[in-house]
């Protein structure tokens, strides 16, 4: 268990309290002190929260029993941000955080972000509270409002496990179990709800904290030798093997192993812009620019494949369908995934059911390592080379044009301004194209939010920046104006914690994705396409996005409307962020998506 605590990120320490607070035998100990001790024993570095009376006991214990150290409280302005920040943090380094959500209303606020973390297979220790379960102990009115029967039912469909322990020992056990379940693949959020009466019960003595080392997640399963040998044989004998690099880890070792496997097999590799960077995009075996959907080059590579190795690819069935349409899938399919353990009858986030001629129920890294162990040299030379020209959309746009900026131009100017920095793209907008930026390592891009919840971008960017603080990398989030506006108050936590972060808002003054949907519907129905903007445009008045950043203590620039001014602003912004500033740049861009994104995204139900 990793119990090395991370640095404090802001200065909120309790006054007049010796830290860490010394406990002597005479001191009173409360139920929530034991819960806080357990969080410390688990090695939780930060606890995101917005306060609420239902967990005033736990709040007091974090502050006055533990001295707001290990874990440290980070205050958020909305519960959705608490989860999104934890989610973004864990995407970078795999380490789960805790978020405490006030009884029922706080959990309701946090629920979209919990769904996002679930769909992204990212662990979050979601803690909550209820008014006293014992009705005789409830204060009039408000404690009754704070109490729901089976509160976890609000989120049970998209957490891996939940509990409402009725005593302190049960709370310790629930935390140990929750932590282990959350951090066992497929990973995901868990929810533990603490009865206010348990938190506020006085204990006769400080309970012993269980030894966390004895409650570790299990070792990940390995494929059988027979299955590995068969997979290796198919791949080795394939003429045109394709690797679909999907939900893989952020580890450099895993990255290097994927490259080695692709090279050993001469396999073309496809990647997915919904997920974090998984393969070097400039590698000759990277077959096509990543997108939210397969691009035409990707479709061609997949359709030509005779063996497909899916490394926990997201929506394998839908992707194969993009290549094969209604024809039976013509290649052999090897699936490496444990995702099926999470599938339930409520959420369709498991996507369609893919064929799997060989199903290795293991995490992708384990399968890649296993294959590298058993693979010999190729017996048949590959008969296809790389199929796409890189950078087409990036350089297709003239960089010095006078008109409104395009997203491709913004990408180009950002690349210029960040030359020499190790950039981590924490988020990319829907209008991004996979050939606008090259990925050279696993932290170059962190992927999307899993659940498609607009408003997640700011919080997840702040979480990513928290995890990268002090790493020497330059955290950059590029987000849509709609996403920014829904989640903008998450940035206050970044200012408070003094996190370096550059956020570019590619501001098309619209929930533009949905303009495309209205356009598609209008065309189909023979109705006026010109009306597609109604109920979509965020204009007249255009909100002052930079001002919203400044109002929360960040540096805000913009609106920036030309190549020249963006060049200047970005130079300054990058310098400022490298020296610790948290900066938002509002860039006005013309609306537009890549062709394959707009076509596939808005396709009709036929
Ligand atoms: C919580 C939530 N509400 C609504 C949507 C539907 N939706 C999908 S994309 C989108 C537009 C996002 O706007 P913006 O971030 O500005 O990106 P743009 O489409 O303009 O590129 C909306 C509203 C959603 N995904 N999530
Ligand atoms: Mg927009």
XYZ file of C-alpha atoms and ligand atoms in Angstrom:
633
model
C 0.000 0.000 0.000
C 1.325 3.412 -0.962
C 1.380 5.506 2.174
C 3.854 8.121 1.011
C 1.860 11.313 1.401
C 1.931 14.074 -1.140
C 2.859 17.666 -0.342
C 0.331 20.021 1.171
C -1.053 22.210 -1.564
C -2.556 25.130 0.335
C -2.150 26.726 3.690
C -5.344 25.770 5.511
C -4.052 24.477 8.826
C -6.042 24.707 12.051
C -5.129 27.523 14.412
C -4.210 26.997 18.035
C -3.874 23.258 17.616
C -0.554 21.459 18.000
C 0.014 19.484 14.814
C -0.213 16.628 14.401
C -2.479 16.634 17.385
C -1.043 14.605 20.222
C -3.454 12.168 21.736
C -3.141 11.271 25.341
C -5.090 8.716 27.281
C -7.449 11.271 28.788
C -8.484 12.723 25.501
C -11.945 11.916 24.256
C -12.111 9.939 21.044
C -15.037 9.992 18.685
C -16.342 7.598 16.080
C -15.286 9.864 13.251
C -11.728 10.053 14.665
C -11.435 6.338 13.997
C -12.770 6.839 10.462
C -10.205 9.595 9.864
C -7.432 7.364 11.271
C -8.461 4.713 8.781
C -8.217 7.192 5.875
C -4.721 8.076 6.997
C -3.769 4.410 7.283
C -4.999 3.832 3.725
C -2.643 6.549 2.538
C -5.312 8.860 1.118
C -3.400 12.085 0.415
C -6.286 14.500 -0.246
C -9.971 14.609 0.614
C -12.144 16.742 -1.658
C -15.241 18.088 -0.018
C -17.940 20.662 0.179
C -19.081 20.913 3.808
C -22.310 19.560 5.246
C -23.731 18.955 8.713
C -24.253 15.273 7.987
C -20.482 14.777 8.190
C -19.585 17.538 10.644
C -18.139 14.807 12.893
C -15.781 13.541 10.195
C -14.927 17.101 9.153
C -13.925 17.906 12.741
C -11.810 14.758 12.931
C -9.953 15.568 9.709
C -9.214 19.086 10.947
C -8.760 18.748 14.709
C -7.860 15.112 15.195
C -5.515 14.706 12.211
C -4.536 18.370 11.894
C -5.686 18.542 8.263
C -2.608 16.614 7.243
C -2.448 13.213 5.553
C -5.102 13.518 4.311
C -5.484 17.203 3.590
C -8.887 18.729 2.877
C -9.325 20.509 -0.460
C -12.486 22.574 -0.551
C -14.592 22.553 -3.728
C -17.473 24.833 -4.663
C -19.697 22.052 -6.011
C -19.804 18.330 -5.240
C -19.498 17.445 -8.922
C -16.014 18.974 -8.799
C -15.043 16.888 -5.761
C -15.460 13.712 -7.777
C -14.149 15.154 -11.036
C -10.964 16.396 -9.351
C -10.409 12.994 -7.734
C -11.091 11.346 -11.109
C -8.630 13.603 -12.960
C -5.962 13.078 -10.300
C -6.194 9.302 -10.441
C -6.066 9.235 -14.226
C -2.539 10.636 -13.968
C -0.986 8.436 -11.330
C -3.445 5.659 -10.539
C -3.732 6.723 -6.898
C -7.321 7.004 -5.653
C -8.503 10.002 -3.625
C -11.449 10.383 -1.288
C -14.339 12.795 -1.753
C -16.941 13.443 0.932
C -20.439 14.333 -0.248
C -23.081 15.744 2.079
C -26.133 13.675 2.798
C -28.415 13.057 -0.168
C -28.235 16.527 -1.800
C -24.430 16.442 -2.053
C -24.556 12.924 -3.423
C -27.145 14.052 -5.971
C -24.819 16.871 -7.050
C -21.908 14.476 -7.335
C -23.747 11.738 -9.170
C -22.924 12.692 -12.782
C -19.226 12.777 -11.957
C -19.508 9.405 -10.222
C -21.019 8.019 -13.411
C -18.134 9.501 -15.411
C -15.547 7.842 -13.150
C -17.473 4.567 -13.382
C -17.602 4.667 -17.167
C -13.909 5.617 -17.258
C -13.016 2.725 -14.899
C -11.284 5.071 -12.473
C -11.391 4.399 -8.714
C -12.732 7.074 -6.358
C -13.434 6.554 -2.662
C -16.759 8.365 -2.416
C -17.696 8.974 1.200
C -21.021 10.276 2.377
C -23.197 10.588 5.382
C -26.739 10.301 6.561
C -28.599 11.974 9.388
C -28.896 9.665 12.394
C -30.438 6.379 11.298
C -31.932 6.196 14.802
C -34.940 8.515 14.471
C -34.908 9.224 18.201
C -31.550 11.006 17.764
C -32.590 13.316 14.929
C -32.779 17.078 15.378
C -36.084 18.532 14.242
C -36.514 19.201 10.511
C -33.021 19.198 9.051
C -31.796 15.832 10.344
C -34.924 14.314 8.866
C -34.144 15.910 5.516
C -30.605 14.559 5.773
C -31.804 11.021 6.229
C -32.830 8.785 3.357
C -33.510 5.114 3.488
C -30.825 3.382 1.436
C -29.084 6.531 0.245
C -26.647 4.525 -1.851
C -29.560 3.555 -4.086
C -29.025 6.942 -5.765
C -25.730 5.765 -7.239
C -25.726 1.981 -6.822
C -25.992 1.378 -10.543
C -22.658 3.001 -11.174
C -20.480 2.232 -8.166
C -18.695 -1.074 -7.645
C -19.799 -1.454 -4.044
C -21.526 0.484 -1.284
C -22.030 0.238 2.466
C -23.581 2.068 5.403
C -21.698 0.674 8.401
C -23.525 0.760 11.745
C -20.519 0.851 14.095
C -16.906 1.974 14.190
C -15.405 -1.494 13.589
C -17.856 -1.946 10.724
C -16.777 1.442 9.337
C -13.116 0.394 9.426
C -13.930 -2.833 7.647
C -16.124 -1.051 5.091
C -13.284 1.341 4.236
C -10.788 -1.485 3.839
C -13.167 -3.410 1.609
C -14.167 -0.334 -0.410
C -10.534 0.596 -0.994
C -9.637 -2.891 -2.155
C -12.659 -3.211 -4.450
C -12.133 0.237 -5.979
C -8.514 -0.544 -6.749
C -9.052 -4.017 -8.226
C -9.459 -4.071 -12.009
C -11.827 -3.197 -13.516
C -11.444 -0.213 -11.222
C -14.224 2.181 -10.322
C -15.874 4.329 -7.682
C -17.221 2.924 -4.403
C -19.522 4.605 -1.895
C -19.448 4.422 1.918
C -22.072 6.326 3.898
C -21.463 7.153 7.565
C -24.340 7.492 9.987
C -24.049 10.863 11.745
C -24.744 9.072 15.041
C -21.787 6.684 14.482
C -19.527 9.622 13.625
C -20.612 11.540 16.715
C -20.536 8.634 19.164
C -17.978 8.935 21.953
C -15.667 5.926 22.193
C -14.244 4.525 25.435
C -10.765 4.393 23.862
C -8.974 4.935 20.579
C -9.633 1.801 18.520
C -6.718 -0.028 16.950
C -6.312 0.698 13.251
C -6.256 -2.506 11.173
C -3.024 -3.309 9.358
C -3.784 -2.143 5.817
C -0.970 -4.244 4.361
C -3.059 -7.331 5.102
C -5.997 -6.159 2.966
C -4.348 -5.489 -0.367
C -6.051 -5.993 -3.744
C -5.431 -9.460 -5.185
C -2.699 -10.160 -7.714
C -4.095 -9.640 -11.226
C -5.019 -12.852 -13.046
C -2.673 -14.165 -15.754
C -3.670 -15.987 -18.935
C -3.019 -19.720 -19.112
C 0.066 -20.849 -20.992
C -2.191 -22.592 -23.513
C -4.182 -19.448 -24.266
C -1.069 -17.310 -24.526
C 0.582 -19.766 -26.861
C -2.487 -19.866 -29.079
C -2.736 -16.050 -29.146
C 0.948 -15.818 -29.997
C 0.558 -18.386 -32.779
C -2.377 -16.557 -34.363
C -0.619 -13.219 -34.161
C 2.635 -14.555 -35.473
C 1.033 -16.280 -38.417
C -1.151 -13.299 -39.260
C -0.382 -11.387 -42.430
C -1.976 -8.190 -41.270
C -2.352 -8.162 -37.478
C -3.877 -5.072 -35.888
C -3.576 -4.073 -32.236
C -6.364 -1.941 -30.799
C -4.691 -0.091 -27.923
C -7.594 0.811 -25.642
C -7.900 1.242 -21.884
C -4.283 0.835 -20.891
C -2.344 2.199 -17.938
C -0.274 5.375 -17.730
C 2.912 3.432 -17.021
C 5.977 3.980 -19.180
C 6.884 0.297 -18.864
C 3.488 -0.661 -20.254
C 3.955 1.836 -23.089
C 7.381 0.429 -23.989
C 6.022 -3.114 -23.904
C 3.195 -2.224 -26.339
C 5.705 -0.712 -28.743
C 7.890 -3.805 -28.458
C 4.920 -6.080 -29.128
C 3.777 -4.119 -32.174
C 7.301 -4.138 -33.552
C 7.774 -7.831 -32.856
C 4.570 -8.560 -34.776
C 4.788 -5.782 -37.351
C 1.238 -5.108 -36.276
C -0.537 -1.894 -37.155
C -1.858 -0.103 -34.083
C -5.005 1.957 -33.684
C -5.668 4.284 -30.755
C -8.734 6.089 -29.459
C -9.072 9.794 -28.636
C -11.625 9.014 -25.930
C -8.834 7.306 -24.001
C -5.413 8.418 -22.845
C -2.345 8.157 -25.076
C -1.564 4.497 -25.712
C 1.025 4.383 -28.513
C 3.501 6.791 -30.104
C 1.498 8.521 -32.812
C 4.519 9.083 -35.056
C 5.515 5.441 -34.974
C 5.306 3.971 -38.492
C 3.005 1.243 -37.174
C 0.449 3.757 -35.861
C -2.032 3.245 -38.645
C -4.356 6.247 -38.459
C -4.998 9.382 -36.442
C -7.019 8.672 -33.324
C -10.565 9.957 -33.208
C -13.666 9.585 -31.086
C -14.655 7.146 -33.836
C -12.534 5.346 -36.417
C -11.346 7.558 -39.243
C -11.448 6.210 -42.835
C -7.781 5.134 -42.589
C -8.524 3.331 -39.358
C -11.502 1.592 -40.916
C -9.339 0.442 -43.806
C -6.605 -0.911 -41.517
C -9.154 -2.799 -39.450
C -11.061 -4.161 -42.422
C -7.792 -5.494 -43.871
C -6.771 -7.209 -40.639
C -6.736 -10.968 -40.362
C -6.101 -11.014 -36.598
C -7.180 -8.271 -34.194
C -5.756 -8.023 -30.683
C -7.975 -5.812 -28.538
C -6.205 -4.404 -25.499
C -9.391 -3.588 -23.606
C -10.578 -1.503 -26.545
C -13.582 0.670 -25.730
C -16.603 -0.477 -27.746
C -14.932 -3.314 -29.627
C -18.231 -4.453 -31.147
C -19.106 -0.976 -32.432
C -15.602 -0.493 -33.789
C -15.603 -3.809 -35.641
C -18.983 -2.830 -37.013
C -17.504 0.399 -38.349
C -15.108 -1.752 -40.365
C -17.332 -4.686 -41.298
C -20.798 -3.120 -41.347
C -23.398 -5.868 -41.327
C -20.956 -8.467 -42.692
C -19.653 -11.031 -40.233
C -16.334 -9.908 -38.752
C -13.779 -11.432 -41.100
C -10.752 -11.427 -38.825
C -9.910 -13.489 -35.786
C -10.483 -11.501 -32.623
C -8.422 -11.817 -29.452
C -9.895 -9.870 -26.570
C -7.757 -8.943 -23.528
C -10.039 -7.405 -20.924
C -11.503 -7.856 -17.463
C -14.188 -5.282 -18.100
C -17.015 -7.830 -18.181
C -16.760 -8.128 -14.376
C -18.337 -4.677 -14.106
C -21.197 -5.010 -16.534
C -24.639 -4.728 -15.015
C -28.151 -4.549 -16.365
C -28.612 -0.834 -15.751
C -25.780 0.810 -17.618
C -25.209 0.078 -21.277
C -21.703 1.482 -20.996
C -20.496 -2.068 -21.681
C -21.385 -1.291 -25.326
C -22.218 -4.018 -27.854
C -21.174 -7.635 -27.466
C -18.045 -8.247 -29.551
C -17.065 -11.626 -30.972
C -13.983 -13.026 -29.210
C -12.369 -16.083 -30.776
C -9.980 -16.048 -27.850
C -10.956 -14.228 -24.671
C -8.090 -13.558 -22.271
C -9.798 -12.342 -19.103
C -6.778 -10.355 -17.959
C -5.618 -6.759 -17.892
C -3.998 -5.671 -21.155
C -0.540 -5.057 -19.646
C -0.427 -8.611 -18.309
C -1.341 -9.994 -21.736
C 1.242 -7.857 -23.538
C 3.991 -8.965 -21.138
C 2.914 -12.582 -21.497
C 2.924 -12.384 -25.277
C 6.365 -10.829 -25.312
C 7.592 -13.736 -23.215
C 6.323 -16.422 -25.579
C 6.633 -14.792 -28.983
C 9.370 -15.795 -31.321
C 10.149 -13.969 -34.557
C 7.593 -13.421 -37.267
C 7.233 -16.273 -39.727
C 5.430 -14.263 -42.422
C 6.493 -10.774 -43.452
C 3.830 -8.046 -43.204
C 2.274 -6.925 -46.460
C 1.015 -3.477 -45.518
C 2.794 -0.311 -44.567
C 1.596 2.744 -42.650
C -1.523 4.104 -44.248
C -1.901 7.707 -43.238
C -0.216 10.980 -43.760
C 0.322 12.704 -40.466
C -0.632 16.260 -39.697
C -3.061 16.682 -42.588
C -5.669 18.691 -40.710
C -3.059 20.590 -38.722
C -1.171 21.926 -41.657
C -4.181 22.064 -43.944
C -5.184 25.288 -42.197
C -3.087 28.298 -43.116
C -1.602 29.518 -39.865
C -1.448 33.153 -40.822
C -4.932 33.592 -42.218
C -6.987 36.602 -41.152
C -10.320 34.895 -40.561
C -11.615 33.468 -37.319
C -9.257 30.975 -35.710
C -9.750 27.259 -36.224
C -9.083 24.615 -33.587
C -6.268 23.267 -35.805
C -4.624 26.700 -35.740
C -4.953 26.864 -31.956
C -3.234 23.459 -31.762
C -0.447 24.682 -34.030
C 0.164 27.838 -32.007
C 0.085 25.925 -28.743
C 2.667 23.533 -30.098
C 4.891 26.495 -31.025
C 4.469 28.122 -27.622
C 5.208 24.927 -25.678
C 8.196 23.720 -27.670
C 10.726 22.328 -25.209
C 8.157 21.604 -22.489
C 6.816 18.185 -21.585
C 3.144 18.930 -22.152
C 0.408 16.808 -20.595
C -2.870 17.381 -22.390
C -5.387 16.833 -19.627
C -8.425 17.244 -21.856
C -9.208 17.817 -25.518
C -12.431 19.201 -26.934
C -14.872 17.364 -29.174
C -13.677 19.518 -32.066
C -10.127 18.089 -31.861
C -8.598 15.998 -34.630
C -6.246 13.118 -33.860
C -3.541 14.457 -36.168
C -3.297 17.840 -34.440
C -0.844 16.672 -31.784
C 1.647 13.860 -31.406
C 1.826 11.693 -28.333
C 5.208 10.357 -27.314
C 4.483 8.975 -23.871
C 1.628 7.852 -21.624
C 1.245 11.197 -19.856
C 1.011 13.210 -23.088
C -2.781 12.856 -23.113
C -5.094 11.752 -20.328
C -8.240 11.006 -22.328
C -11.845 11.990 -21.950
C -14.233 11.658 -19.007
C -15.688 8.211 -19.645
C -19.342 9.116 -19.291
C -19.687 12.050 -21.705
C -20.802 14.413 -18.939
C -20.345 17.998 -20.085
C -19.031 20.074 -17.154
C -16.481 17.434 -16.172
C -13.626 19.137 -18.027
C -12.670 21.840 -15.522
C -12.729 19.554 -12.470
C -10.824 16.776 -14.187
C -8.258 19.279 -15.443
C -7.769 20.593 -11.908
C -7.341 17.026 -10.645
C -4.765 16.295 -13.330
C -2.900 19.488 -12.456
C -2.929 18.496 -8.774
C -1.338 15.155 -9.616
C 1.265 16.765 -11.899
C 2.251 19.559 -9.504
C 5.985 19.404 -9.029
C 6.457 16.841 -11.812
C 8.071 19.297 -14.218
C 5.373 18.650 -16.819
C 3.213 21.436 -18.209
C -0.479 20.643 -17.631
C -2.697 21.941 -20.436
C -6.451 21.475 -20.772
C -8.249 22.437 -23.981
C -11.973 22.526 -23.432
C -15.160 23.694 -25.086
C -16.975 26.798 -23.846
C -20.006 24.734 -22.876
C -17.847 22.408 -20.806
C -16.059 25.392 -19.247
C -19.258 27.181 -18.312
C -20.832 24.134 -16.693
C -17.810 23.384 -14.532
C -16.098 26.767 -14.194
C -16.197 26.991 -10.384
C -13.877 23.972 -10.204
C -11.054 26.367 -11.085
C -11.352 28.116 -7.724
C -9.894 25.010 -6.072
C -6.910 25.203 -8.443
C -6.340 28.839 -7.484
C -6.668 28.008 -3.800
C -4.206 25.122 -4.069
C -1.884 27.199 -6.269
C -1.792 24.635 -9.048
C 0.007 25.433 -12.280
C -2.459 24.819 -15.110
C -3.051 26.280 -18.550
C -6.635 26.052 -19.766
C -7.496 27.038 -23.318
C -11.176 27.439 -23.983
C -11.876 26.872 -27.669
C -14.883 29.098 -27.583
C -17.329 28.724 -30.461
C -20.053 30.460 -28.389
C -22.222 27.399 -28.726
C -23.080 23.920 -27.556
C -21.986 23.259 -31.098
C -22.090 19.473 -31.026
C -25.833 19.758 -30.740
C -26.103 22.257 -33.564
C -24.830 19.442 -35.749
C -27.542 17.180 -34.414
C -30.229 19.785 -35.152
C -28.795 20.227 -38.616
C -28.970 16.501 -39.268
C -32.561 16.304 -38.066
C -33.584 19.387 -40.051
C -32.098 17.943 -43.253
C -33.830 14.653 -42.740
C -37.150 16.350 -42.173
C -36.772 18.960 -44.900
C -36.844 21.777 -42.337
C -34.717 24.957 -42.265
C -31.111 24.172 -41.386
C -30.573 27.901 -40.616
C -32.438 27.373 -37.354
C -29.932 24.902 -36.016
C -28.418 27.507 -33.677
C -31.617 28.226 -31.744
C -31.402 26.896 -28.211
C -27.680 26.223 -28.763
C -25.719 29.481 -29.075
C -24.105 30.923 -25.943
C -24.041 34.463 -27.256
C -25.741 37.818 -27.047
C -24.597 38.284 -24.370
C -21.410 36.271 -24.751
C -20.273 35.398 -21.206
C -16.869 36.868 -20.346
C -14.947 33.654 -19.765
C -11.636 35.307 -18.859
C -13.426 37.478 -16.321
C -14.930 34.352 -14.753
C -11.394 33.038 -14.309
C -10.111 36.297 -12.845
C -13.068 36.480 -10.496
C -11.843 33.260 -8.904
C -8.222 34.292 -8.494
C -6.821 32.865 -11.736
C -5.119 34.755 -14.533
C -7.610 35.250 -17.375
C -6.863 36.318 -20.963
C -9.223 36.991 -23.803
C -11.300 36.831 -25.771
C -8.403 36.256 -28.166
C -9.467 36.424 -31.804
C -6.405 36.442 -34.047
C -3.297 34.415 -34.750
C -1.013 37.241 -33.718
C -2.649 37.948 -30.397
C -2.915 34.254 -29.596
C 0.800 33.870 -30.250
C 1.572 36.644 -27.783
C -0.885 35.524 -25.144
C 0.256 31.902 -25.324
C 3.914 32.839 -24.953
C 3.133 34.756 -21.780
C 0.687 32.187 -20.493
C 3.084 29.266 -20.931
C 5.834 31.167 -19.136
C 3.477 32.076 -16.299
C 2.233 28.503 -15.903
C 5.765 27.156 -15.883
C 6.356 29.507 -12.956
C 3.301 28.246 -11.089
C 0.352 30.301 -12.358
C -3.124 29.011 -13.129
C -4.179 30.627 -16.399
C -7.310 30.566 -18.558
C -7.195 31.771 -22.170
C -10.513 32.336 -23.919
C -9.910 31.785 -27.650
C -12.729 32.516 -30.048
C -12.804 29.847 -32.725
C -15.015 29.152 -35.681
C -17.352 26.215 -35.107
C -16.288 23.031 -36.848
C -15.592 19.352 -36.239
C -13.510 16.913 -38.225
C -15.560 15.287 -40.968
C -15.540 11.787 -39.478
C -16.498 13.125 -36.037
C -19.474 15.116 -37.292
C -20.661 12.338 -39.611
C -20.418 9.480 -37.138
C -21.544 11.524 -34.140
C -24.769 12.676 -35.712
C -25.630 9.567 -37.713
C -29.298 8.667 -37.583
C -30.847 5.564 -36.079
C -31.161 3.361 -39.091
C -24.360 17.070 -18.637
C -24.529 17.091 -20.116
N -25.488 17.862 -20.663
C -25.639 17.883 -21.995
C -24.868 17.103 -22.800
C -25.099 17.078 -24.318
N -23.940 17.655 -24.993
C -23.014 16.895 -25.613
S -21.812 17.777 -26.309
C -22.547 19.220 -25.850
C -21.975 20.539 -26.250
C -20.722 20.882 -25.516
O -20.384 22.202 -25.791
P -18.887 22.663 -25.832
O -18.169 22.137 -24.649
O -18.887 24.123 -26.029
O -18.284 21.904 -27.088
P -18.693 22.127 -28.636
O -19.783 21.135 -28.904
O -19.136 23.523 -28.816
O -17.460 21.774 -29.410
C -23.702 18.992 -25.123
C -24.566 20.033 -24.557
C -23.905 16.288 -22.175
N -23.111 15.482 -22.869
N -23.736 16.327 -20.839
Mg -18.826 25.242 -27.724
